[in-house]
Amino acid sequence: MTEQWPPSSIRLSANKRILFLTKDLELIRKQLHEGLDLRMDDLSIDDLLDDINTDVMTPAWVCFRHRPQDIATDAYAGLLDEKGKRVIDTRELLDGNFEAIVSGYRKGTGSSRETAAQCERFSGIRYVFAASFAPIHERNNINLGQLMGDHSMLSRLQNSETIGLNEFTGKYDAVTKVILESGGLFPFSNKVAADEISLPANETGRRGMTMAEKMVAAKMLNPGAEGAFVKPNDPVLARVDGGYSHEFTTAQVHEFLRAEYGDDYQVQNPEKLAVFEDHLLYADSVKRFAPFVSQIQTLRDLQNEFQRHTGVRDYQAKDGVSPGICHQIAREEFIEPGDFIQATDSHTCMGGASNALTYGVGSTEYAALIHSGFTFVKVPETIRFDLIGEMSDSVTAKDVMLYILDTFAKREDTLNRSMEFGGAGMASMPVDERATLCNMATECTARTGICEGDEKLVEWLMRMRPELSADAIRANFVMPDADAEYSGGRHTIDLSLIKPMVATPGDPTYGADISGLTETKIDIAYGGSCTAGKVDDFAYYAQVCQEAADAGISVADGVEFYIQYGSYNVQAYVEKMGWDKVFAAVGVKLIPPGCGACIGCGDGVSEASEQVTVSAINRNFAGRSGPGQLYLGSPLTVAASAFVGNIVSYKQGMFALVTK
């Protein structure tokens, strides 16, 4: 992983090719099968695929492999035509002699999985051209030493021009520039450790800061003369308090660390690091994953080996039962206000509900930071949301996020920014609902989401961890300065005006009013995942199910209604409240803790393209939770729809009206 790269000047190789990912999928096939060579000068940005998500680049089954060389053999396995046939078959990118790949806007949206960048890198791609990149995917490319450029640079290169390396790296901050010019993150980290690179003190002086800025400044290793102050885009090294990985990613982390630092490598602060078995727990029982059972077991075995070697917290399954989803347990058991937490999953930002700075990174970055105890941070810009009013009885935080996605994320106002939530309206919102806001910041292609701390958070943390004191929790709260500057602006959201929403199949930003979808029949209703498997989510499910039970109504004929626990703590609470009996009485199928249908592993996944699902998970990219059509909705919407059989919004007393 430390080969001599990159060259000081860039020119296209005469014996190599460029793959253009065009909206006309047949043109991709002609490039692969007939030797068609395209030129950027003959195309427009509108001809190129936008929003290529990481599930398309490396679907879940490809990620069962932990060696990047093996992942590359099925690069873009999720790019399918309208008949469901792969556009790029096994080994076609690897054997195509391509050194560059080209697409449109927002390359690499969705999951933080580094495998998406690896599938190109280990297929021989070294230059990636796009109109824009999703932030985490861009970071993963940087960590692998991939050079990213725009379409005008490609045109120049295709016209036989030589471009200096600085044109690829000069657009970045000083540290990212050095990372790229070192050939990637591991070579850079090794140079830092060998004192070959020294960072100057950060030059930002005293200023008002946002919550994210304050949290980075507090961990900064290179403060300036005036103290720990940062501004957006400052490049700093920062101490990391903790993190975690799961069985989809730990094997790579373990392998990378052994390759770079030897079999006796060590990690920093293992008591606040963890491994989880939550994503693939039920994969063995999924028919389409049967060919990959041995690979999945290898991932489990290597994670177990990593845990024994490092002594990090162990949340692996016992007797086939997982303690729960990593993001939920992390906030329940070890994330505290003011913490800086990084983990190998894009929904790590859920921890922001605890007034902490948390976000997802790739396996390379995670391996480097747990070994060194610090990481590189480019201070994010911030967009502020001031919440006022209270949500109606039919609305949850999921609806608030679907509104934000349909409004702000759609026009990229949230892109790579920290989404800061506060205001008087937050006092009416339970901590679990705040976690939904922060969790789905990644669907907004934001860096993270952070909520202000208050007495509700104090009470919640003390319930979760009685050993904490209220005074200690309050002392760690990080609040924005009154004169903080918000690059994304300050936006007021009146919670009382939010209506129940769904996102229509294909993308979480495709917001729609439920009133126009009431004739849409469903086959599956699924409540669960990190964003909808919390205690307050179960309170919503129980509310609807109890009303149905009181009205003598069960789950609609032809509909399967699944609800999955987010953690063993959630399950214990549900059973204490007796909600599990309510669910059973009306025909709900309860599932033990885990990611389940959200990652395409377990009950609740569609099995045919004509099936329709309404789901409380956080993203609905094609194929992520089966081949069917998936609508995103709130826990209330999912539960209400399960009893009606069509997509409907919840209204208090709705079943009493049906039975009259």
PDB file of C-alpha atoms in Angstrom, residues 43 56 209 238 245 318 325 344 357 415 446 501 525 582 619:
ATOM      1  CA  LEU A  43     -19.697  14.720 -24.324  1.00  0.00           C
ATOM      2  CA  VAL A  56     -23.704   0.487  -6.823  1.00  0.00           C
ATOM      3  CA  MET A 209     -17.132  29.139  16.844  1.00  0.00           C
ATOM      4  CA  ALA A 238      -6.753  16.219  16.238  1.00  0.00           C
ATOM      5  CA  SER A 245     -15.861  -0.930  13.555  1.00  0.00           C
ATOM      6  CA  LYS A 318     -23.131 -14.501  21.656  1.00  0.00           C
ATOM      7  CA  ILE A 325     -26.510  -1.925  16.259  1.00  0.00           C
ATOM      8  CA  THR A 344     -16.193   2.780   9.900  1.00  0.00           C
ATOM      9  CA  LEU A 357     -18.579  15.221  17.148  1.00  0.00           C
ATOM     10  CA  LEU A 415     -23.031  19.080   1.458  1.00  0.00           C
ATOM     11  CA  ALA A 446     -23.294  16.204   5.395  1.00  0.00           C
ATOM     12  CA  MET A 501     -43.716  12.646   4.373  1.00  0.00           C
ATOM     13  CA  ALA A 525     -43.755  -2.764   6.434  1.00  0.00           C
ATOM     14  CA  VAL A 582     -49.180  -5.769  22.018  1.00  0.00           C
ATOM     15  CA  ARG A 619     -31.850   5.149   2.811  1.00  0.00           C
TER      16      ARG A 619
END
